[in-house]
Structures are given as structure tokens and as C-alpha cells.
PDB file of C-alpha atoms in Angstrom:
ATOM      1  CA  UNK A  71     -29.949  21.344 -13.836  1.00 91.00           C
ATOM      2  CA  UNK A  72     -28.702  18.363 -15.820  1.00 94.00           C
ATOM      3  CA  UNK A  73     -25.436  16.543 -14.973  1.00 96.00           C
ATOM      4  CA  UNK A  74     -23.514  14.179 -17.252  1.00 96.00           C
ATOM      5  CA  UNK A  75     -21.358  11.535 -15.529  1.00 97.00           C
ATOM      6  CA  UNK A  76     -19.015   9.441 -17.709  1.00 96.00           C
ATOM      7  CA  UNK A  77     -18.133   6.010 -16.250  1.00 96.00           C
ATOM      8  CA  UNK A  78     -15.544   3.494 -17.442  1.00 95.00           C
ATOM      9  CA  UNK A  79     -15.504  -0.302 -17.217  1.00 94.00           C
ATOM     10  CA  UNK A  80     -12.094  -1.424 -15.918  1.00 93.00           C
ATOM     11  CA  UNK A  81     -10.463  -4.455 -14.325  1.00 91.00           C
ATOM     12  CA  UNK A  82     -11.606  -4.547 -10.690  1.00 91.00           C
ATOM     13  CA  UNK A  83      -9.088  -2.920  -8.347  1.00 89.00           C
ATOM     14  CA  UNK A  84      -8.893  -6.098  -6.212  1.00 88.00           C
ATOM     15  CA  UNK A  85      -7.704  -8.211  -9.158  1.00 87.00           C
ATOM     16  CA  UNK A  86      -3.993  -8.893  -9.620  1.00 87.00           C
ATOM     17  CA  UNK A  87      -3.335  -7.781 -13.191  1.00 85.00           C
ATOM     18  CA  UNK A  88      -1.479 -10.171 -15.509  1.00 86.00           C
ATOM     19  CA  UNK A  89       0.444  -9.073 -18.586  1.00 87.00           C
ATOM     20  CA  UNK A  90      -0.015 -11.122 -21.771  1.00 86.00           C
ATOM     21  CA  UNK A  91       2.899 -13.387 -22.663  1.00 84.00           C
ATOM     22  CA  UNK A  92       3.514 -11.509 -25.928  1.00 86.00           C
ATOM     23  CA  UNK A  93       3.668  -8.145 -24.125  1.00 81.00           C
ATOM     24  CA  UNK A  94       0.853  -6.595 -26.195  1.00 82.00           C
ATOM     25  CA  UNK A  95      -1.339  -5.670 -23.239  1.00 83.00           C
ATOM     26  CA  UNK A  96      -3.111  -6.820 -20.086  1.00 84.00           C
ATOM     27  CA  UNK A  97      -4.948 -10.140 -19.969  1.00 84.00           C
ATOM     28  CA  UNK A  98      -8.632  -9.453 -19.223  1.00 84.00           C
ATOM     29  CA  UNK A  99     -10.016 -12.898 -20.152  1.00 83.00           C
ATOM     30  CA  UNK A 100     -12.230 -14.248 -17.345  1.00 84.00           C
ATOM     31  CA  UNK A 101     -11.253 -11.304 -15.131  1.00 88.00           C
ATOM     32  CA  UNK A 102     -13.733  -9.482 -12.890  1.00 91.00           C
ATOM     33  CA  UNK A 103     -14.592  -6.042 -14.300  1.00 91.00           C
ATOM     34  CA  UNK A 104     -16.189  -3.143 -12.428  1.00 93.00           C
ATOM     35  CA  UNK A 105     -16.720   0.606 -12.528  1.00 95.00           C
ATOM     36  CA  UNK A 106     -13.607   2.765 -12.279  1.00 95.00           C
ATOM     37  CA  UNK A 107     -13.463   3.829  -8.569  1.00 95.00           C
ATOM     38  CA  UNK A 108     -12.994   7.536  -9.379  1.00 95.00           C
ATOM     39  CA  UNK A 109     -16.064   7.410 -11.647  1.00 95.00           C
ATOM     40  CA  UNK A 110     -18.056   5.753  -8.859  1.00 96.00           C
ATOM     41  CA  UNK A 111     -17.201   8.769  -6.692  1.00 96.00           C
ATOM     42  CA  UNK A 112     -18.420  11.040  -9.523  1.00 95.00           C
ATOM     43  CA  UNK A 113     -21.781   9.222  -9.717  1.00 96.00           C
ATOM     44  CA  UNK A 114     -22.155   9.430  -5.947  1.00 96.00           C
ATOM     45  CA  UNK A 115     -21.430  13.180  -5.960  1.00 95.00           C
ATOM     46  CA  UNK A 116     -23.937  13.827  -8.761  1.00 96.00           C
ATOM     47  CA  UNK A 117     -26.540  11.789  -6.845  1.00 95.00           C
ATOM     48  CA  UNK A 118     -25.896  13.773  -3.653  1.00 95.00           C
ATOM     49  CA  UNK A 119     -26.299  17.043  -5.552  1.00 94.00           C
ATOM     50  CA  UNK A 120     -29.644  15.751  -6.850  1.00 95.00           C
ATOM     51  CA  UNK A 121     -30.726  14.780  -3.339  1.00 94.00           C
ATOM     52  CA  UNK A 122     -29.877  18.320  -2.169  1.00 92.00           C
ATOM     53  CA  UNK A 123     -32.101  19.737  -4.904  1.00 91.00           C
ATOM     54  CA  UNK A 124     -29.255  21.398  -6.848  1.00 90.00           C
ATOM     55  CA  UNK A 125     -29.580  18.929  -9.744  1.00 92.00           C
ATOM     56  CA  UNK A 126     -32.700  17.652 -11.502  1.00 94.00           C
ATOM     57  CA  UNK A 127     -31.313  14.847 -13.697  1.00 95.00           C
ATOM     58  CA  UNK A 128     -28.183  12.662 -13.676  1.00 96.00           C
ATOM     59  CA  UNK A 129     -27.172  10.943 -16.914  1.00 96.00           C
ATOM     60  CA  UNK A 130     -24.507   8.210 -16.852  1.00 96.00           C
ATOM     61  CA  UNK A 131     -22.438   7.683 -20.009  1.00 96.00           C
ATOM     62  CA  UNK A 132     -20.061   4.890 -20.959  1.00 96.00           C
ATOM     63  CA  UNK A 133     -18.040   4.317 -24.120  1.00 94.00           C
ATOM     64  CA  UNK A 134     -16.897   0.838 -25.079  1.00 92.00           C
ATOM     65  CA  UNK A 135     -18.074  -2.715 -25.602  1.00 92.00           C
ATOM     66  CA  UNK A 136     -21.639  -3.948 -25.021  1.00 93.00           C
ATOM     67  CA  UNK A 137     -20.715  -5.246 -21.545  1.00 92.00           C
ATOM     68  CA  UNK A 138     -20.419  -1.606 -20.416  1.00 94.00           C
ATOM     69  CA  UNK A 139     -24.196  -1.851 -19.924  1.00 95.00           C
ATOM     70  CA  UNK A 140     -23.455  -3.593 -16.600  1.00 94.00           C
ATOM     71  CA  UNK A 141     -21.390  -0.599 -15.487  1.00 95.00           C
ATOM     72  CA  UNK A 142     -24.187   1.772 -16.494  1.00 96.00           C
ATOM     73  CA  UNK A 143     -26.746  -0.322 -14.565  1.00 95.00           C
ATOM     74  CA  UNK A 144     -24.527   0.030 -11.488  1.00 95.00           C
ATOM     75  CA  UNK A 145     -24.431   3.816 -12.010  1.00 96.00           C
ATOM     76  CA  UNK A 146     -28.237   3.873 -12.236  1.00 96.00           C
ATOM     77  CA  UNK A 147     -28.472   1.727  -9.099  1.00 95.00           C
ATOM     78  CA  UNK A 148     -26.379   4.343  -7.266  1.00 96.00           C
ATOM     79  CA  UNK A 149     -28.700   7.128  -8.430  1.00 93.00           C
ATOM     80  CA  UNK A 150     -28.351   8.046 -12.118  1.00 95.00           C
ATOM     81  CA  UNK A 151     -31.730   8.624 -13.796  1.00 95.00           C
ATOM     82  CA  UNK A 152     -30.859   7.236 -17.233  1.00 95.00           C
ATOM     83  CA  UNK A 153     -27.864   6.067 -19.229  1.00 96.00           C
ATOM     84  CA  UNK A 154     -26.216   6.356 -22.636  1.00 96.00           C
ATOM     85  CA  UNK A 155     -23.882   3.739 -24.120  1.00 96.00           C
ATOM     86  CA  UNK A 156     -21.588   4.572 -27.024  1.00 95.00           C
ATOM     87  CA  UNK A 157     -21.126   1.042 -28.368  1.00 95.00           C
ATOM     88  CA  UNK A 158     -17.787   0.301 -30.055  1.00 93.00           C
ATOM     89  CA  UNK A 159     -15.168  -2.443 -30.072  1.00 90.00           C
ATOM     90  CA  UNK A 160     -12.384   0.007 -31.026  1.00 89.00           C
ATOM     91  CA  UNK A 161      -9.644   0.775 -28.518  1.00 89.00           C
ATOM     92  CA  UNK A 162     -10.730   4.132 -27.104  1.00 92.00           C
ATOM     93  CA  UNK A 163      -8.013   6.608 -26.189  1.00 92.00           C
ATOM     94  CA  UNK A 164      -8.556   9.786 -24.106  1.00 93.00           C
ATOM     95  CA  UNK A 165      -8.957  12.173 -27.071  1.00 94.00           C
ATOM     96  CA  UNK A 166     -11.510   9.893 -28.753  1.00 94.00           C
ATOM     97  CA  UNK A 167     -13.489   9.609 -25.494  1.00 95.00           C
ATOM     98  CA  UNK A 168     -13.362  13.402 -25.027  1.00 95.00           C
ATOM     99  CA  UNK A 169     -14.713  13.900 -28.567  1.00 96.00           C
ATOM    100  CA  UNK A 170     -17.529  11.393 -27.961  1.00 96.00           C
ATOM    101  CA  UNK A 171     -18.418  13.143 -24.703  1.00 96.00           C
ATOM    102  CA  UNK A 172     -18.398  16.533 -26.444  1.00 96.00           C
ATOM    103  CA  UNK A 173     -20.865  15.184 -29.019  1.00 96.00           C
ATOM    104  CA  UNK A 174     -23.126  13.952 -26.197  1.00 96.00           C
ATOM    105  CA  UNK A 175     -22.808  17.262 -24.328  1.00 96.00           C
ATOM    106  CA  UNK A 176     -23.888  19.084 -27.496  1.00 95.00           C
ATOM    107  CA  UNK A 177     -26.839  16.681 -27.730  1.00 94.00           C
ATOM    108  CA  UNK A 178     -27.945  16.621 -24.073  1.00 94.00           C
ATOM    109  CA  UNK A 179     -26.944  20.193 -23.051  1.00 95.00           C
ATOM    110  CA  UNK A 180     -25.954  19.456 -19.414  1.00 95.00           C
ATOM    111  CA  UNK A 181     -24.760  22.307 -17.196  1.00 95.00           C
ATOM    112  CA  UNK A 182     -22.192  20.173 -15.398  1.00 95.00           C
ATOM    113  CA  UNK A 183     -19.977  17.197 -16.278  1.00 96.00           C
ATOM    114  CA  UNK A 184     -18.507  15.253 -13.352  1.00 96.00           C
ATOM    115  CA  UNK A 185     -15.991  12.504 -14.108  1.00 94.00           C
ATOM    116  CA  UNK A 186     -13.226  10.615 -12.353  1.00 94.00           C
ATOM    117  CA  UNK A 187      -9.805  12.267 -12.465  1.00 94.00           C
ATOM    118  CA  UNK A 188      -8.318   9.142 -14.097  1.00 93.00           C
ATOM    119  CA  UNK A 189      -9.002   5.497 -14.873  1.00 93.00           C
ATOM    120  CA  UNK A 190      -7.084   2.876 -12.918  1.00 91.00           C
ATOM    121  CA  UNK A 191      -6.239   0.877 -16.051  1.00 89.00           C
ATOM    122  CA  UNK A 192      -4.327   3.419 -18.166  1.00 88.00           C
ATOM    123  CA  UNK A 193      -3.855   6.185 -15.535  1.00 90.00           C
ATOM    124  CA  UNK A 194      -3.939   8.798 -18.320  1.00 92.00           C
ATOM    125  CA  UNK A 195      -5.672  11.591 -16.347  1.00 93.00           C
ATOM    126  CA  UNK A 196      -6.472  13.415 -19.612  1.00 94.00           C
ATOM    127  CA  UNK A 197     -10.120  13.003 -20.610  1.00 94.00           C
ATOM    128  CA  UNK A 198     -11.601  15.681 -18.323  1.00 94.00           C
ATOM    129  CA  UNK A 199      -9.016  18.262 -19.337  1.00 96.00           C
ATOM    130  CA  UNK A 200      -9.397  17.461 -23.048  1.00 96.00           C
ATOM    131  CA  UNK A 201     -13.191  17.702 -22.803  1.00 96.00           C
ATOM    132  CA  UNK A 202     -12.920  21.127 -21.118  1.00 96.00           C
ATOM    133  CA  UNK A 203     -10.628  22.309 -23.932  1.00 96.00           C
ATOM    134  CA  UNK A 204     -12.947  21.008 -26.673  1.00 96.00           C
ATOM    135  CA  UNK A 205     -16.003  22.654 -25.077  1.00 96.00           C
ATOM    136  CA  UNK A 206     -14.233  25.825 -23.938  1.00 95.00           C
ATOM    137  CA  UNK A 207     -15.671  25.302 -20.441  1.00 96.00           C
ATOM    138  CA  UNK A 208     -13.962  26.104 -17.111  1.00 96.00           C
ATOM    139  CA  UNK A 209     -12.582  23.091 -15.256  1.00 96.00           C
ATOM    140  CA  UNK A 210     -11.670  22.095 -11.700  1.00 94.00           C
ATOM    141  CA  UNK A 211      -9.607  18.926 -11.366  1.00 93.00           C
ATOM    142  CA  UNK A 212      -8.981  16.670  -8.325  1.00 94.00           C
ATOM    143  CA  UNK A 213     -12.055  17.964  -6.476  1.00 93.00           C
ATOM    144  CA  UNK A 214     -12.289  17.153  -2.752  1.00 93.00           C
ATOM    145  CA  UNK A 215     -15.460  19.225  -2.139  1.00 94.00           C
ATOM    146  CA  UNK A 216     -18.190  20.479  -4.501  1.00 93.00           C
ATOM    147  CA  UNK A 217     -20.962  23.009  -3.847  1.00 93.00           C
ATOM    148  CA  UNK A 218     -23.461  24.292  -6.427  1.00 93.00           C
ATOM    149  CA  UNK A 219     -25.416  27.528  -5.933  1.00 88.00           C
ATOM    150  CA  UNK A 220     -26.608  30.572  -7.919  1.00 86.00           C
ATOM    151  CA  UNK A 221     -25.315  29.418 -11.303  1.00 87.00           C
ATOM    152  CA  UNK A 222     -21.827  28.778  -9.942  1.00 92.00           C
ATOM    153  CA  UNK A 223     -19.974  25.763  -8.632  1.00 94.00           C
ATOM    154  CA  UNK A 224     -17.375  26.073  -5.858  1.00 95.00           C
ATOM    155  CA  UNK A 225     -14.713  23.397  -5.819  1.00 95.00           C
ATOM    156  CA  UNK A 226     -12.081  22.719  -3.159  1.00 94.00           C
ATOM    157  CA  UNK A 227      -9.039  20.825  -4.403  1.00 92.00           C
ATOM    158  CA  UNK A 228      -5.733  19.682  -2.993  1.00 87.00           C
ATOM    159  CA  UNK A 229      -2.552  21.160  -4.458  1.00 86.00           C
ATOM    160  CA  UNK A 230       1.126  20.695  -3.584  1.00 86.00           C
ATOM    161  CA  UNK A 231       1.142  23.633  -1.185  1.00 83.00           C
ATOM    162  CA  UNK A 232      -2.120  22.808   0.626  1.00 87.00           C
ATOM    163  CA  UNK A 233      -5.674  23.402  -0.625  1.00 89.00           C
ATOM    164  CA  UNK A 234      -7.209  25.666  -3.243  1.00 93.00           C
ATOM    165  CA  UNK A 235     -10.804  26.834  -3.719  1.00 95.00           C
ATOM    166  CA  UNK A 236     -12.093  27.633  -7.205  1.00 94.00           C
ATOM    167  CA  UNK A 237     -15.356  29.287  -8.256  1.00 95.00           C
ATOM    168  CA  UNK A 238     -16.562  28.262 -11.729  1.00 94.00           C
ATOM    169  CA  UNK A 239     -19.378  29.726 -13.771  1.00 94.00           C
ATOM    170  CA  UNK A 240     -21.655  27.009 -15.147  1.00 92.00           C
ATOM    171  CA  UNK A 241     -21.456  25.113 -17.447  1.00 95.00           C
ATOM    172  CA  UNK A 242     -18.279  23.494 -16.136  1.00 95.00           C
ATOM    173  CA  UNK A 243     -16.179  20.320 -15.907  1.00 96.00           C
ATOM    174  CA  UNK A 244     -15.189  18.691 -12.595  1.00 95.00           C
ATOM    175  CA  UNK A 245     -12.892  15.699 -12.071  1.00 95.00           C
ATOM    176  CA  UNK A 246     -13.115  13.851  -8.766  1.00 95.00           C
ATOM    177  CA  UNK A 247     -10.469  12.817  -6.258  1.00 93.00           C
ATOM    178  CA  UNK A 248     -10.688  10.072  -3.607  1.00 91.00           C
ATOM    179  CA  UNK A 249     -11.431  12.471  -0.726  1.00 90.00           C
ATOM    180  CA  UNK A 250     -14.609  13.874  -2.309  1.00 91.00           C
ATOM    181  CA  UNK A 251     -16.924  11.211  -0.870  1.00 93.00           C
ATOM    182  CA  UNK A 252     -17.415   7.527  -0.138  1.00 93.00           C
ATOM    183  CA  UNK A 253     -19.836   5.869  -2.608  1.00 94.00           C
ATOM    184  CA  UNK A 254     -22.904   4.270  -1.082  1.00 93.00           C
ATOM    185  CA  UNK A 255     -23.541   0.535  -0.961  1.00 92.00           C
ATOM    186  CA  UNK A 256     -25.754  -0.513  -3.865  1.00 91.00           C
ATOM    187  CA  UNK A 257     -28.849  -2.285  -2.523  1.00 92.00           C
ATOM    188  CA  UNK A 258     -30.781  -5.060  -4.269  1.00 93.00           C
ATOM    189  CA  UNK A 259     -33.993  -2.985  -4.641  1.00 93.00           C
ATOM    190  CA  UNK A 260     -32.025  -0.235  -6.385  1.00 93.00           C
ATOM    191  CA  UNK A 261     -30.368  -2.809  -8.670  1.00 93.00           C
ATOM    192  CA  UNK A 262     -33.847  -4.051  -9.659  1.00 94.00           C
ATOM    193  CA  UNK A 263     -35.065  -0.466 -10.249  1.00 93.00           C
ATOM    194  CA  UNK A 264     -32.003   0.232 -12.419  1.00 94.00           C
ATOM    195  CA  UNK A 265     -33.056  -2.553 -14.814  1.00 92.00           C
ATOM    196  CA  UNK A 266     -36.186  -0.573 -15.676  1.00 93.00           C
ATOM    197  CA  UNK A 267     -34.440   2.752 -16.268  1.00 94.00           C
ATOM    198  CA  UNK A 268     -33.881   4.097 -19.784  1.00 95.00           C
ATOM    199  CA  UNK A 269     -30.650   3.273 -21.620  1.00 95.00           C
ATOM    200  CA  UNK A 270     -29.951   4.727 -25.081  1.00 95.00           C
ATOM    201  CA  UNK A 271     -27.285   3.319 -27.403  1.00 95.00           C
ATOM    202  CA  UNK A 272     -25.300   5.140 -30.093  1.00 95.00           C
ATOM    203  CA  UNK A 273     -22.460   4.261 -32.413  1.00 94.00           C
ATOM    204  CA  UNK A 274     -19.500   6.675 -32.765  1.00 94.00           C
ATOM    205  CA  UNK A 275     -20.459   7.203 -36.425  1.00 93.00           C
ATOM    206  CA  UNK A 276     -23.933   8.399 -35.378  1.00 93.00           C
ATOM    207  CA  UNK A 277     -22.249  11.048 -33.239  1.00 93.00           C
ATOM    208  CA  UNK A 278     -19.921  12.026 -36.091  1.00 93.00           C
ATOM    209  CA  UNK A 279     -16.751  11.060 -34.221  1.00 92.00           C
ATOM    210  CA  UNK A 280     -13.715   9.229 -35.596  1.00 92.00           C
ATOM    211  CA  UNK A 281     -12.339   7.018 -32.808  1.00 91.00           C
ATOM    212  CA  UNK A 282      -9.358   5.617 -34.736  1.00 90.00           C
ATOM    213  CA  UNK A 283      -6.458   5.185 -32.243  1.00 89.00           C
ATOM    214  CA  UNK A 284      -3.686   7.775 -32.603  1.00 89.00           C
ATOM    215  CA  UNK A 285      -1.288   6.205 -30.122  1.00 87.00           C
ATOM    216  CA  UNK A 286       0.353   2.809 -30.430  1.00 87.00           C
ATOM    217  CA  UNK A 287       1.362   0.697 -27.447  1.00 85.00           C
ATOM    218  CA  UNK A 288       4.805  -0.728 -28.193  1.00 88.00           C
ATOM    219  CA  UNK A 289       5.156  -3.007 -25.196  1.00 87.00           C
ATOM    220  CA  UNK A 290       3.548  -3.776 -21.848  1.00 87.00           C
ATOM    221  CA  UNK A 291       5.711  -5.319 -19.133  1.00 86.00           C
ATOM    222  CA  UNK A 292       5.412  -6.022 -15.432  1.00 84.00           C
ATOM    223  CA  UNK A 293       7.471  -3.901 -13.022  1.00 82.00           C
ATOM    224  CA  UNK A 294      10.734  -5.561 -11.963  1.00 83.00           C
ATOM    225  CA  UNK A 295      10.538  -7.658  -8.807  1.00 83.00           C
ATOM    226  CA  UNK A 296      12.095  -6.063  -5.745  1.00 81.00           C
ATOM    227  CA  UNK A 297      15.203  -7.753  -4.450  1.00 79.00           C
ATOM    228  CA  UNK A 298      15.377  -8.890  -0.830  1.00 82.00           C
ATOM    229  CA  UNK A 299      16.724  -6.508   1.774  1.00 83.00           C
ATOM    230  CA  UNK A 300      20.111  -7.049   3.404  1.00 84.00           C
ATOM    231  CA  UNK A 301      21.564  -6.188   6.813  1.00 89.00           C
ATOM    232  CA  UNK A 302      24.744  -4.163   7.018  1.00 88.00           C
ATOM    233  CA  UNK A 303      27.319  -4.202   9.807  1.00 88.00           C
ATOM    234  CA  UNK A 304      27.798  -0.467  10.170  1.00 92.00           C
ATOM    235  CA  UNK A 305      27.205   2.967   8.619  1.00 92.00           C
ATOM    236  CA  UNK A 306      30.320   2.689   6.471  1.00 91.00           C
ATOM    237  CA  UNK A 307      29.005  -0.489   4.836  1.00 90.00           C
ATOM    238  CA  UNK A 308      25.626   1.176   4.260  1.00 91.00           C
ATOM    239  CA  UNK A 309      27.213   4.192   2.587  1.00 92.00           C
ATOM    240  CA  UNK A 310      29.360   1.890   0.454  1.00 90.00           C
ATOM    241  CA  UNK A 311      26.317  -0.052  -0.796  1.00 88.00           C
ATOM    242  CA  UNK A 312      24.324   3.122  -1.462  1.00 90.00           C
ATOM    243  CA  UNK A 313      27.227   4.566  -3.408  1.00 90.00           C
ATOM    244  CA  UNK A 314      28.534   1.561  -5.358  1.00 88.00           C
ATOM    245  CA  UNK A 315      25.526  -0.796  -5.691  1.00 84.00           C
ATOM    246  CA  UNK A 316      22.387   1.373  -5.539  1.00 80.00           C
ATOM    247  CA  UNK A 317      24.271   4.368  -6.972  1.00 83.00           C
ATOM    248  CA  UNK A 318      21.949   6.833  -5.240  1.00 83.00           C
ATOM    249  CA  UNK A 319      24.685   8.953  -3.646  1.00 83.00           C
TER     250      UNK A 319
END
């Protein structure tokens, strides 16, 4: 069974993000970039399924600038067998990414697509759902446990009321949550092996996909700074502040 794992290059989660002075976006000049943490969990899960014998090949996919090759090499160091880069300098929005992934699914014919539930840069949480709709495949989002057997995949996921278990008929789409697993440490020997693994490159035009942005960002601004806390003399003063200053009651 073949598994496709999309991975995204984002600003590292340890970096304090700075907004550009003109408010047009986030400043990523000279900033450390890394694989989206949710996608790292997806690669780890696909690798574990391969180690269990449920999967025969893991293909990592990334869409974006040429530097995404570094992210794909990391995915191959974790355990992906080969990689595909869709090389473009266009701003890629969730629908465009979903269409590119659909084109690659049609080309590669995987039985399972595992991707992070969202990227930590835009927090859209849309690509997996859009891909499932475009393909007409069943989907299980926010997976905390995945088991593959007998042409079906069983997914446990957390919902507001507790937990839910879904059984999907393959082919299917799964998006990963933080509790699914803890990605392994990437060792130097595996990094060296990843450099020798196959990486194919396509342009969006070769896949027949128009990636022109459909959404326009009007303004990006930092969240307002929190004001310092104050001490109150008694309950009456607290109620007064909550009512007249905070206006929450």
C-alpha cells in the first residue's frame, strides 16, 4: 500500500514571529524554517505503518519554493522513501494546495493520504478536508490513533464530548493531531541516506493546476499587548471593574 504525506515548510515554532512594518505579512527574512509540526507527526505515523508492514511505500510531497527540498529531505530522513516537490514562488492557499495534491494523487494512486490537521503559520485547517471533497474520499480529521487492516483504516479522534472511533474504507484521507505520536529524532546516518533518495520536481502547470490566489490579505497585525494586572480591595471593587472597565458582566 502506498501512502502520500504532504509536508509544509513554515517558520520554526520556537521563533518569535515579527510582523512587517507595512502590515502586509510576517517577516521571514533570515528566520529559521522547519517542517510544520503536525506534518512531522504525519510522516512519523506513515513510517510506523510501514515498519508494521501495513504500508509498502511512503511518498513525501511539498508545494512551494525551492528551499522546500530541505523539508522533504527531513521527511526522508524520518522514513519517507522518496519525495515530490511542486516548485512555485506563488502564494499557495489551501484550495490551490488541495488541487495540486489531487493531481499528484491521480498520478501516484496512493491508498492513503496522511497530513497535518493544520499549518502553524496560517492555521487554516482546510487542506485535508478540501482534498477529501475533491477526491470524493472518506476522511477522518484530528486523528489520535490510526490502525490499518483488511482494506480499512480505523481512526480514533477527540471530539467535544469525548472520543470517537471511525472506520474508513480505503482509499481515505487522515489529518493528524498532536496526540497521535511523538516524531523520532532524526539521526545523522539517516540524514546522509536521505540525500541519496529520489526527489522529483514538477511545476503547477505540468500538473494542470491554476494556483492563482483567490483570497487577499488586507492587513496583518500583532495581537494587542496585555495590560498589567491590578489588586482590588474587596469583592465590590472587583465587580465594579468587571462591570464598568472590562464590561464582561
